[in-house]
Amino acid sequence: MYKIIEKKILSQGVNQLVIDAPLVAKKAQPGEFIILRVNENGERVPLTIADFDREKGTITIIFQEVGNSTRLLGELEVGEGVADFVGPLGHPTQIEKMGKIVCVGGGIGVAPIFPIARGMHQAGNQVVSIIGARNRELVILEDDMREVSDELTITTDDGSHGRKGLVTDVLKELLEDDEPIAEVIAIGPVVMMRAVAETTRPYGVKTIVSLNPIMVDGTGMCGGCRVAVGDKTKFACVDGPEFDGHKVDFASLMARQRMYVEQEKQASTEGGKCQCHCQK
Amino acid sequence: MPLSKVRQPMPEQCPNERRRNFSEVATGYPAETALIEANRCLQCKTAPCRTGCPVEVDIPAFIQLIRSEKYEQAAQKIKEKSSLPAVCGRVCPQEAQCESHCVLNKKGAAVAIGRLERFVADYERNQGTTKLPTIEAGNKKVAVVGAGPAGLTAAGDLALAGYKVVIFEALHKAGGVLVYGIPEFRLPKDIVAAEVEYVKKLGVEIITNVVIGKTLTVEDLFAQGFEAVFIGSGAGAPQFMNIPGENYNGVYSANEFLTRVNLMKGYDFPNQHTPVWLGKNVAIVGGGNVAMDAARTSMRLGAEHVWLVYRRSEEEMPARREEIEHAKEEGIELALLTNPLAVQGNDKGWVSGLECVKMQLGEADASGRRRPVEVAGSNFVLPADTVIIAIGNTPNPLIPQTTPGLVVTKKGTITVDDNGLTTREGVYAGGDIVTGAATVISAMGAGKRAAKAINEYLAEK
Ligand SMILES: Cc1cc2nc3c(=O)[nH]c(=O)nc-3n(C[C@H](O)[C@H](O)[C@H](O)COP(=O)(O)OP(=O)(O)OC[C@H]3O[C@@H](n4cnc5c(N)ncnc54)[C@H](O)[C@@H]3O)c2cc1C
Ligand SMILES: Cc1cc2nc3c(=O)[nH]c(=O)nc-3n(C[C@H](O)[C@H](O)[C@H](O)COP(=O)(O)OP(=O)(O)OC[C@H]3O[C@@H](n4cnc5c(N)ncnc54)[C@H](O)[C@@H]3O)c2cc1C
Ligand code: SF4
Ligand code: FES
C-alpha cells in the first residue's frame, strides 16, 4: 500500500494528496506522470506528478473528481492509501535555458504546469505564467505559481478573480509584444490546449502541450493512448505525454477521450455506490 | 489397463454454452482417461519426444509414473525441468513440439503428452500437497525484470541454485501475457496465480509496480548489489496497420482489449472499475493465437457477429489448429483471403465499417508461404462497429533505450549469445524480448538457459 501523508482540498472537487512512494520520488521529473489504482478493483488512473520530494520520498498529485475512480480517490484520508502507484512514466519536460517561456495552465492543468514553471525558472528562464479558470473558486496554486513566475496573470470566465476572459486573450497580447517568446507550454482541457496552439500558430512560436488520452498500462503495451501527431500515430504514454501542439490532431483526441462516457456514468451511479458501502 | 490405439479425446464444454461463458473450454482428462492415454506410450529408449521439448522434460519417465498411478511423482518429474506444467499443459503448441516427434504419429496419432501434463499438474494442485525442495540459500543477489514465463522460470531456477532473487514487474500483477493476454477460458487465472505462488515459495521476491528503465534502471540494480540481471520484458508493443481511420473509437489493439478483459476484468464492470466497450459486429484482423483469443473473447462478451479477417487462407493461419477449430465451433466467421484497407467511421468518431479487399494466393515468398495479392475491384465493406487489430507485437523498447551497452537488432530485439548473455557483462535476456513474439515454452527455455549461465558466471566471479 502507498500511504497518504497529507491531504488538502484546493477547491470544490479538487484534491491534493502527498503520497509515500520513495522509488518514484527518487526519479520523478517535471512533465512525468504516475498511474495508480485506488483499490483491488480499481482502474489504472494516470495523474501528472505535481511535485516531488526526493528526501521525504513523496509524490504530490492534484486531481479533479470527475468520475468514479477520482471520486473514490478523493474519499481517502491521511493514513489510508492506494493499492498501486507506479512511475514515473512518460518523458520529462525538456528544461533548459531558452529565454522567455510562457506557461499556460487551465483549471486543473495548473498542477502539472507548476513543476515545469519552477524548473524553467530555476534554469534561468524568464517565466511568464497565465492561469485560467471558470471562476475564483476554481483557481488553484496561485501563490505557488507566483513564486516561480516573473509575471503571473489570472483569468476567469466570469471575471470573479483576475482578468475576465480567456487565457488566450492574454497570450495574444504577449505574442504581439516585441519581446520574442522561446516557447509556450500549455496544459489544461483539450479545448484550451487547442485554442492555445491555434493562437500561437500564426506567430510560429514553438508550443508544447501535454496530452491526456485514456490510458491502461502506461508502458507502451496497449496502444490505447494513441494520438495522431503530424502524420504519425504516437503512444502518449511512452512517446509523450508532451507533443508539438501545432501537429496534434485535437479533434480525434477529443473523440477518443469520450470513448467510455456512457459506461462511466453507469459506474458513478451503480458501481460507485456499491463500492462505498463495501469499503465502509 | 486396456491398450487403446486411438488418442483419447479431451472432454470439452459444449460450444453453444461455452461461447457465452468464460469457464474453461477443455475440462481435463479424468484419471481413467489419463491412464488409458498413458498406456499408449511405448516408452521408447531414445525418447524422440524429448528432443521436441524446449526444456527437455523427461516425457517417458513422467508418463511411466502416471501408469503406476503415481500422479504426484509424475508432476515432480516434470517440475525438474518446467516450473509451470499446468500452464504448459494448456497453452503449449505440443502438436508442433514434443508430440510432433512421437513415434506413434506413424501409427495414427501421437500420445497426448500435453493433456497428460495438464492432468498431473492439476492433480497435484488439487491435492494441495505441492512439495518444496530444500534449498541452500547463498547471499548473492540476482535481479529479474518482468514476471512473465521467461522471468518466472529464470527466477525459479536461480532460487533453486541458492540465489536471492528479486523480480521487478511493471504491472500490478505477476504473470505477463499469462495474466493480461491469454483469456480465462483457455488458461484460468487461479492456475497462473498458483504457479506464481510456487515461485514465491521458492524464496523469490516479486515487487510489482516497478518499471525498469523508468522507476529503476539496470544501472541502479547493479548499484543496489545485484550481481546479475535477467531481462524478460516480453514483446508488448502492439502493431497497427497504418490504414486510414485506425484511431476511430471502437478500434482496439488486441492487447488493449484483452488487458481490459483479462487483467482488469472489464467483463465485470462496474464492480470492477475498468470498462470495456464492445459493439455487436466485431472484426478481428489477424490469424494467430492472439486473434483467436480476441475473437472468442468478443463472442463471450455478447457480440452477434465476429469475423476473423485474414489475408491468406486457413492453412497459413499461424494459430494453433485446436484454437481455430474451437473458434469455428463457437461461431466465429472466417473472412479469409481478405485484407483491410480502411476503417470507416461516423460523424461522432466511431467505427462504422471495415473496408476490405479480396485476395488470392500468388507465388511463394521468402517464408515459403504463397503470397496474397489483391483482386482488383473486389472491395467490400464489413458492417463492423468494432475492429480489433491482432497483427503482432514488437519488443518493448524501454529497457534497451535506457541501458547503455545493450545491442539490439533492427527489429528491436536484444542481441544475446546461445546462453542468453547480452553484449553487457552480467546482463542476460530471454523470451519474447529476444525472439520477438513466440511461445510460452520457448520463453521458459530461454529463462532456464540464462539461469544456468548466470549460475556459472556467478560461481566463477
Ligand atoms: C498523462 C495524464 C496525466 C493526467 N494528469 C491529471 C492530473 O494531474 N489531474 C487530473 O485531475 N487529471 C489528470 N488526468 C486525467 C485523469 O486521468 C482522468 O480524469 C481520470 O482518469 C478520470 O477517472 P475517473 O474514473 O474518475 O473518471 P471516469 O469515470 O473514468 O471518466 C470521467 C470522464 O473523464 C474522461 N476520462 C477518462 N479517463 C480520462 C483520461 N485519462 N483523460 C481525460 N479524460 C478521461 C471520461 O471519458 C469521462 O468523460 C491525466 C491523464 C493523463 C493521461
Ligand atoms: C493473446 C496471446 C495469446 C497467446 N497464446 C499463446 C499460446 O496459446 N501458446 C503459447 O505458447 N504462447 C502464446 N502466446 C505467446 C506467449 O504468451 C509469449 O510468447 C510469452 O508470454 C513470452 O513470455 P515472456 O516472459 O518473454 O514475456 P511476457 O509474457 O510478455 O512477460 C513480460 C513481463 O515483463 C513485464 N515488463 C515489460 N517491460 C518491463 C519493464 N520495463 N520493467 C518491468 N517489467 C516489465 C511485463 O509487464 C510482463 O509482465 C500468446 C500471446 C498472446 C499475447
Ligand atoms: S515418442 Fe511417444 S511413444 Fe515414444 S516415449 Fe515419447 S511419448 Fe512415448
Ligand atoms: S497506455 Fe497503453 S500504450 Fe500507452
PDB file of C-alpha atoms in Angstrom, chain A residues 14-224:
ATOM      1  CA  VAL A  14     -10.056  19.285  -6.453  1.00  0.00           C
ATOM      2  CA  ASN A  15      -7.773  17.492  -4.011  1.00  0.00           C
ATOM      3  CA  GLN A  16      -4.073  17.447  -3.382  1.00  0.00           C
ATOM      4  CA  LEU A  17      -2.505  14.308  -1.950  1.00  0.00           C
ATOM      5  CA  VAL A  18       1.048  13.725  -0.858  1.00  0.00           C
ATOM      6  CA  ILE A  19       1.810  10.057  -1.214  1.00  0.00           C
ATOM      7  CA  ASP A  20       4.638   7.964   0.161  1.00  0.00           C
ATOM      8  CA  ALA A  21       6.388   6.436  -2.873  1.00  0.00           C
ATOM      9  CA  PRO A  22      10.156   6.666  -2.382  1.00  0.00           C
ATOM     10  CA  LEU A  23      11.202   4.848  -5.565  1.00  0.00           C
ATOM     11  CA  VAL A  24       9.082   7.146  -7.731  1.00  0.00           C
ATOM     12  CA  ALA A  25      10.160  10.264  -5.849  1.00  0.00           C
ATOM     13  CA  LYS A  26      13.799   9.429  -6.437  1.00  0.00           C
ATOM     14  CA  LYS A  27      13.406   9.619 -10.205  1.00  0.00           C
ATOM     15  CA  ALA A  28      10.459  11.982 -10.759  1.00  0.00           C
ATOM     16  CA  GLN A  29      10.907  14.987 -13.018  1.00  0.00           C
ATOM     17  CA  PRO A  30       8.559  17.723 -14.240  1.00  0.00           C
ATOM     18  CA  GLY A  31       6.292  16.573 -17.061  1.00  0.00           C
ATOM     19  CA  GLU A  32       6.131  12.946 -15.985  1.00  0.00           C
ATOM     20  CA  PHE A  33       3.118  11.111 -14.608  1.00  0.00           C
ATOM     21  CA  ILE A  34       2.184   8.169 -12.427  1.00  0.00           C
ATOM     22  CA  ILE A  35      -0.518   5.533 -12.661  1.00  0.00           C
ATOM     23  CA  LEU A  36      -2.412   4.445  -9.580  1.00  0.00           C
ATOM     24  CA  ARG A  37      -5.156   2.034  -8.649  1.00  0.00           C
ATOM     25  CA  VAL A  38      -7.277   3.144  -5.740  1.00  0.00           C
ATOM     26  CA  ASN A  39      -8.079  -0.398  -4.623  1.00  0.00           C
ATOM     27  CA  GLU A  40      -8.036  -4.025  -5.751  1.00  0.00           C
ATOM     28  CA  ASN A  41     -10.915  -3.474  -8.200  1.00  0.00           C
ATOM     29  CA  GLY A  42      -9.574  -0.167  -9.411  1.00  0.00           C
ATOM     30  CA  GLU A  43      -8.871   1.250 -12.847  1.00  0.00           C
ATOM     31  CA  ARG A  44      -5.364   2.285 -13.704  1.00  0.00           C
ATOM     32  CA  VAL A  45      -5.690   6.066 -13.408  1.00  0.00           C
ATOM     33  CA  PRO A  46      -2.953   8.306 -14.848  1.00  0.00           C
ATOM     34  CA  LEU A  47      -2.156  11.532 -12.971  1.00  0.00           C
ATOM     35  CA  THR A  48       0.589  14.042 -13.526  1.00  0.00           C
ATOM     36  CA  ILE A  49       3.295  14.469 -10.928  1.00  0.00           C
ATOM     37  CA  ALA A  50       2.516  17.889  -9.455  1.00  0.00           C
ATOM     38  CA  ASP A  51       5.511  17.878  -7.139  1.00  0.00           C
ATOM     39  CA  PHE A  52       8.038  15.557  -5.572  1.00  0.00           C
ATOM     40  CA  ASP A  53      10.280  15.486  -2.531  1.00  0.00           C
ATOM     41  CA  ARG A  54      13.244  13.198  -3.000  1.00  0.00           C
ATOM     42  CA  GLU A  55      14.317  13.404   0.645  1.00  0.00           C
ATOM     43  CA  LYS A  56      10.941  12.597   2.136  1.00  0.00           C
ATOM     44  CA  GLY A  57      10.263  10.119  -0.655  1.00  0.00           C
ATOM     45  CA  THR A  58       6.893  11.600  -1.535  1.00  0.00           C
ATOM     46  CA  ILE A  59       4.949  12.490  -4.677  1.00  0.00           C
ATOM     47  CA  THR A  60       2.249  15.131  -4.820  1.00  0.00           C
ATOM     48  CA  ILE A  61      -0.743  14.630  -7.060  1.00  0.00           C
ATOM     49  CA  ILE A  62      -3.581  17.038  -7.710  1.00  0.00           C
ATOM     50  CA  PHE A  63      -6.734  15.743  -9.244  1.00  0.00           C
ATOM     51  CA  GLN A  64     -10.231  16.678 -10.114  1.00  0.00           C
ATOM     52  CA  GLU A  65     -13.088  14.392  -9.141  1.00  0.00           C
ATOM     53  CA  VAL A  66     -14.708  13.713 -12.492  1.00  0.00           C
ATOM     54  CA  GLY A  67     -15.879  10.120 -12.240  1.00  0.00           C
ATOM     55  CA  ASN A  68     -15.912   7.012 -10.131  1.00  0.00           C
ATOM     56  CA  SER A  69     -12.182   6.443  -9.657  1.00  0.00           C
ATOM     57  CA  THR A  70     -11.204  10.012  -8.922  1.00  0.00           C
ATOM     58  CA  ARG A  71     -14.127  10.289  -6.511  1.00  0.00           C
ATOM     59  CA  LEU A  72     -13.008   7.176  -4.621  1.00  0.00           C
ATOM     60  CA  LEU A  73      -9.520   8.631  -4.533  1.00  0.00           C
ATOM     61  CA  GLY A  74     -10.931  11.860  -3.125  1.00  0.00           C
ATOM     62  CA  GLU A  75     -12.634   9.942  -0.322  1.00  0.00           C
ATOM     63  CA  LEU A  76      -9.351   8.626   1.037  1.00  0.00           C
ATOM     64  CA  GLU A  77      -7.919  10.240   4.156  1.00  0.00           C
ATOM     65  CA  VAL A  78      -4.441  10.650   5.605  1.00  0.00           C
ATOM     66  CA  GLY A  79      -3.164   7.295   6.855  1.00  0.00           C
ATOM     67  CA  GLU A  80      -5.112   5.368   4.231  1.00  0.00           C
ATOM     68  CA  GLY A  81      -3.521   4.529   0.926  1.00  0.00           C
ATOM     69  CA  VAL A  82      -3.857   3.381  -2.642  1.00  0.00           C
ATOM     70  CA  ALA A  83      -3.250  -0.198  -3.798  1.00  0.00           C
ATOM     71  CA  ASP A  84      -0.795   0.572  -6.603  1.00  0.00           C
ATOM     72  CA  PHE A  85       1.328   3.511  -7.605  1.00  0.00           C
ATOM     73  CA  VAL A  86       3.734   3.206 -10.499  1.00  0.00           C
ATOM     74  CA  GLY A  87       6.057   5.686 -12.142  1.00  0.00           C
ATOM     75  CA  PRO A  88       7.497   7.996 -13.107  1.00  0.00           C
ATOM     76  CA  LEU A  89       6.164   7.438 -16.613  1.00  0.00           C
ATOM     77  CA  GLY A  90       6.490   9.360 -19.849  1.00  0.00           C
ATOM     78  CA  HIS A  91       9.231  11.732 -20.953  1.00  0.00           C
ATOM     79  CA  PRO A  92      10.188  14.599 -18.678  1.00  0.00           C
ATOM     80  CA  THR A  93       9.783  18.156 -19.966  1.00  0.00           C
ATOM     81  CA  GLN A  94      12.859  19.456 -21.745  1.00  0.00           C
ATOM     82  CA  ILE A  95      14.075  22.093 -19.368  1.00  0.00           C
ATOM     83  CA  GLU A  96      16.940  24.312 -20.409  1.00  0.00           C
ATOM     84  CA  LYS A  97      17.772  27.980 -20.646  1.00  0.00           C
ATOM     85  CA  MET A  98      15.915  29.326 -23.667  1.00  0.00           C
ATOM     86  CA  GLY A  99      14.834  32.873 -22.795  1.00  0.00           C
ATOM     87  CA  LYS A 100      11.219  33.840 -22.314  1.00  0.00           C
ATOM     88  CA  ILE A 101       8.851  30.984 -21.598  1.00  0.00           C
ATOM     89  CA  VAL A 102       5.079  31.305 -21.345  1.00  0.00           C
ATOM     90  CA  CYS A 103       3.410  28.712 -19.124  1.00  0.00           C
ATOM     91  CA  VAL A 104      -0.339  28.410 -19.615  1.00  0.00           C
ATOM     92  CA  GLY A 105      -2.369  26.369 -17.143  1.00  0.00           C
ATOM     93  CA  GLY A 106      -6.086  25.838 -17.417  1.00  0.00           C
ATOM     94  CA  GLY A 107      -8.142  24.607 -14.475  1.00  0.00           C
ATOM     95  CA  ILE A 108      -6.557  21.521 -13.014  1.00  0.00           C
ATOM     96  CA  GLY A 109      -3.789  21.859 -15.639  1.00  0.00           C
ATOM     97  CA  VAL A 110      -2.094  24.367 -13.348  1.00  0.00           C
ATOM     98  CA  ALA A 111      -0.993  21.414 -11.222  1.00  0.00           C
ATOM     99  CA  PRO A 112       1.240  19.817 -13.843  1.00  0.00           C
ATOM    100  CA  ILE A 113       2.442  23.172 -15.157  1.00  0.00           C
ATOM    101  CA  PHE A 114       3.719  24.183 -11.714  1.00  0.00           C
ATOM    102  CA  PRO A 115       6.825  21.940 -11.547  1.00  0.00           C
ATOM    103  CA  ILE A 116       7.585  22.840 -15.162  1.00  0.00           C
ATOM    104  CA  ALA A 117       7.385  26.574 -14.469  1.00  0.00           C
ATOM    105  CA  ARG A 118       9.574  26.080 -11.413  1.00  0.00           C
ATOM    106  CA  GLY A 119      12.107  24.069 -13.403  1.00  0.00           C
ATOM    107  CA  MET A 120      12.179  26.647 -16.170  1.00  0.00           C
ATOM    108  CA  HIS A 121      12.625  29.413 -13.625  1.00  0.00           C
ATOM    109  CA  GLN A 122      15.464  27.590 -11.893  1.00  0.00           C
ATOM    110  CA  ALA A 123      17.106  27.062 -15.276  1.00  0.00           C
ATOM    111  CA  GLY A 124      17.315  30.837 -15.628  1.00  0.00           C
ATOM    112  CA  ASN A 125      14.424  31.491 -17.993  1.00  0.00           C
ATOM    113  CA  GLN A 126      12.084  34.418 -17.797  1.00  0.00           C
ATOM    114  CA  VAL A 127       8.829  32.713 -16.881  1.00  0.00           C
ATOM    115  CA  VAL A 128       5.545  34.386 -17.728  1.00  0.00           C
ATOM    116  CA  SER A 129       2.548  32.419 -16.487  1.00  0.00           C
ATOM    117  CA  ILE A 130      -1.111  32.599 -17.289  1.00  0.00           C
ATOM    118  CA  ILE A 131      -3.584  30.592 -15.276  1.00  0.00           C
ATOM    119  CA  GLY A 132      -7.217  30.367 -16.175  1.00  0.00           C
ATOM    120  CA  ALA A 133     -10.331  29.002 -14.514  1.00  0.00           C
ATOM    121  CA  ARG A 134     -14.075  29.290 -14.775  1.00  0.00           C
ATOM    122  CA  ASN A 135     -14.353  31.277 -11.549  1.00  0.00           C
ATOM    123  CA  ARG A 136     -12.498  32.361  -8.440  1.00  0.00           C
ATOM    124  CA  GLU A 137     -13.180  29.129  -6.515  1.00  0.00           C
ATOM    125  CA  LEU A 138     -11.501  27.034  -9.191  1.00  0.00           C
ATOM    126  CA  VAL A 139      -8.185  28.859  -9.247  1.00  0.00           C
ATOM    127  CA  ILE A 140      -5.518  26.624  -7.694  1.00  0.00           C
ATOM    128  CA  LEU A 141      -1.863  27.033  -6.755  1.00  0.00           C
ATOM    129  CA  GLU A 142      -1.911  30.805  -7.255  1.00  0.00           C
ATOM    130  CA  ASP A 143       0.752  31.509  -4.637  1.00  0.00           C
ATOM    131  CA  ASP A 144       2.980  28.666  -5.747  1.00  0.00           C
ATOM    132  CA  MET A 145       2.818  29.844  -9.337  1.00  0.00           C
ATOM    133  CA  ARG A 146       3.531  33.447  -8.371  1.00  0.00           C
ATOM    134  CA  GLU A 147       6.670  32.338  -6.584  1.00  0.00           C
ATOM    135  CA  VAL A 148       8.168  30.684  -9.662  1.00  0.00           C
ATOM    136  CA  SER A 149       6.996  33.193 -12.271  1.00  0.00           C
ATOM    137  CA  ASP A 150       8.405  36.572 -13.260  1.00  0.00           C
ATOM    138  CA  GLU A 151       4.913  37.593 -14.240  1.00  0.00           C
ATOM    139  CA  LEU A 152       1.587  35.969 -13.478  1.00  0.00           C
ATOM    140  CA  THR A 153      -1.802  36.728 -14.946  1.00  0.00           C
ATOM    141  CA  ILE A 154      -5.014  35.090 -13.795  1.00  0.00           C
ATOM    142  CA  THR A 155      -8.083  34.956 -15.972  1.00  0.00           C
ATOM    143  CA  THR A 156     -11.570  33.796 -15.040  1.00  0.00           C
ATOM    144  CA  ASP A 157     -14.501  33.284 -17.366  1.00  0.00           C
ATOM    145  CA  ASP A 158     -16.771  35.354 -15.133  1.00  0.00           C
ATOM    146  CA  GLY A 159     -14.227  37.913 -14.005  1.00  0.00           C
ATOM    147  CA  SER A 160     -14.599  36.910 -10.339  1.00  0.00           C
ATOM    148  CA  HIS A 161     -10.803  36.878  -9.993  1.00  0.00           C
ATOM    149  CA  GLY A 162      -8.040  38.418 -12.068  1.00  0.00           C
ATOM    150  CA  ARG A 163      -8.932  39.394 -15.604  1.00  0.00           C
ATOM    151  CA  LYS A 164     -12.248  38.496 -17.150  1.00  0.00           C
ATOM    152  CA  GLY A 165     -11.704  36.410 -20.244  1.00  0.00           C
ATOM    153  CA  LEU A 166      -9.642  33.559 -21.583  1.00  0.00           C
ATOM    154  CA  VAL A 167      -6.001  32.630 -21.242  1.00  0.00           C
ATOM    155  CA  THR A 168      -5.637  33.070 -24.980  1.00  0.00           C
ATOM    156  CA  ASP A 169      -6.552  36.768 -24.737  1.00  0.00           C
ATOM    157  CA  VAL A 170      -3.519  37.354 -22.546  1.00  0.00           C
ATOM    158  CA  LEU A 171      -1.367  35.078 -24.659  1.00  0.00           C
ATOM    159  CA  LYS A 172      -2.255  37.005 -27.792  1.00  0.00           C
ATOM    160  CA  GLU A 173      -1.071  40.256 -26.208  1.00  0.00           C
ATOM    161  CA  LEU A 174       2.211  38.642 -25.231  1.00  0.00           C
ATOM    162  CA  LEU A 175       2.670  37.362 -28.774  1.00  0.00           C
ATOM    163  CA  GLU A 176       2.040  40.856 -30.142  1.00  0.00           C
ATOM    164  CA  ASP A 177       4.759  42.201 -27.844  1.00  0.00           C
ATOM    165  CA  ASP A 178       8.160  42.838 -29.317  1.00  0.00           C
ATOM    166  CA  GLU A 179       9.954  40.597 -26.899  1.00  0.00           C
ATOM    167  CA  PRO A 180      10.488  37.191 -28.524  1.00  0.00           C
ATOM    168  CA  ILE A 181       8.995  34.124 -26.871  1.00  0.00           C
ATOM    169  CA  ALA A 182      11.146  30.989 -26.929  1.00  0.00           C
ATOM    170  CA  GLU A 183       8.411  28.551 -26.081  1.00  0.00           C
ATOM    171  CA  VAL A 184       4.815  28.292 -24.921  1.00  0.00           C
ATOM    172  CA  ILE A 185       3.792  25.353 -22.737  1.00  0.00           C
ATOM    173  CA  ALA A 186       0.086  24.757 -22.255  1.00  0.00           C
ATOM    174  CA  ILE A 187      -1.642  22.212 -20.053  1.00  0.00           C
ATOM    175  CA  GLY A 188      -5.341  22.074 -19.401  1.00  0.00           C
ATOM    176  CA  PRO A 189      -8.560  20.916 -21.021  1.00  0.00           C
ATOM    177  CA  VAL A 190      -8.077  19.782 -24.604  1.00  0.00           C
ATOM    178  CA  VAL A 191     -10.181  22.636 -25.966  1.00  0.00           C
ATOM    179  CA  MET A 192      -7.902  25.083 -24.199  1.00  0.00           C
ATOM    180  CA  MET A 193      -4.729  23.452 -25.471  1.00  0.00           C
ATOM    181  CA  ARG A 194      -6.114  23.518 -28.970  1.00  0.00           C
ATOM    182  CA  ALA A 195      -7.013  27.199 -28.635  1.00  0.00           C
ATOM    183  CA  VAL A 196      -3.504  27.980 -27.394  1.00  0.00           C
ATOM    184  CA  ALA A 197      -1.952  26.103 -30.314  1.00  0.00           C
ATOM    185  CA  GLU A 198      -4.161  27.964 -32.765  1.00  0.00           C
ATOM    186  CA  THR A 199      -3.256  31.290 -31.152  1.00  0.00           C
ATOM    187  CA  THR A 200       0.487  30.738 -31.441  1.00  0.00           C
ATOM    188  CA  ARG A 201       0.442  29.102 -34.872  1.00  0.00           C
ATOM    189  CA  PRO A 202       0.417  32.314 -36.926  1.00  0.00           C
ATOM    190  CA  TYR A 203       3.358  33.589 -34.880  1.00  0.00           C
ATOM    191  CA  GLY A 204       5.389  30.433 -35.393  1.00  0.00           C
ATOM    192  CA  VAL A 205       6.146  30.147 -31.692  1.00  0.00           C
ATOM    193  CA  LYS A 206       7.010  26.633 -30.540  1.00  0.00           C
ATOM    194  CA  THR A 207       4.096  25.310 -28.487  1.00  0.00           C
ATOM    195  CA  ILE A 208       4.196  22.262 -26.251  1.00  0.00           C
ATOM    196  CA  VAL A 209       1.012  20.621 -24.987  1.00  0.00           C
ATOM    197  CA  SER A 210       0.640  17.712 -22.557  1.00  0.00           C
ATOM    198  CA  LEU A 211      -1.947  15.217 -23.760  1.00  0.00           C
ATOM    199  CA  ASN A 212      -4.172  13.104 -21.571  1.00  0.00           C
ATOM    200  CA  PRO A 213      -5.793  10.371 -23.649  1.00  0.00           C
ATOM    201  CA  ILE A 214      -7.330   7.406 -21.885  1.00  0.00           C
ATOM    202  CA  MET A 215      -4.599   5.009 -20.795  1.00  0.00           C
ATOM    203  CA  VAL A 216      -4.414   1.477 -19.494  1.00  0.00           C
ATOM    204  CA  ASP A 217      -0.857   0.329 -18.794  1.00  0.00           C
ATOM    205  CA  GLY A 218       1.190   3.486 -19.394  1.00  0.00           C
ATOM    206  CA  THR A 219       4.192   1.491 -20.635  1.00  0.00           C
ATOM    207  CA  GLY A 220       3.516   1.250 -24.367  1.00  0.00           C
ATOM    208  CA  MET A 221       1.819  -2.139 -24.216  1.00  0.00           C
ATOM    209  CA  CYS A 222      -1.849  -1.476 -25.027  1.00  0.00           C
ATOM    210  CA  GLY A 223      -1.842   1.219 -27.690  1.00  0.00           C
ATOM    211  CA  GLY A 224      -4.964   2.742 -26.166  1.00  0.00           C
TER     212      GLY A 224
END
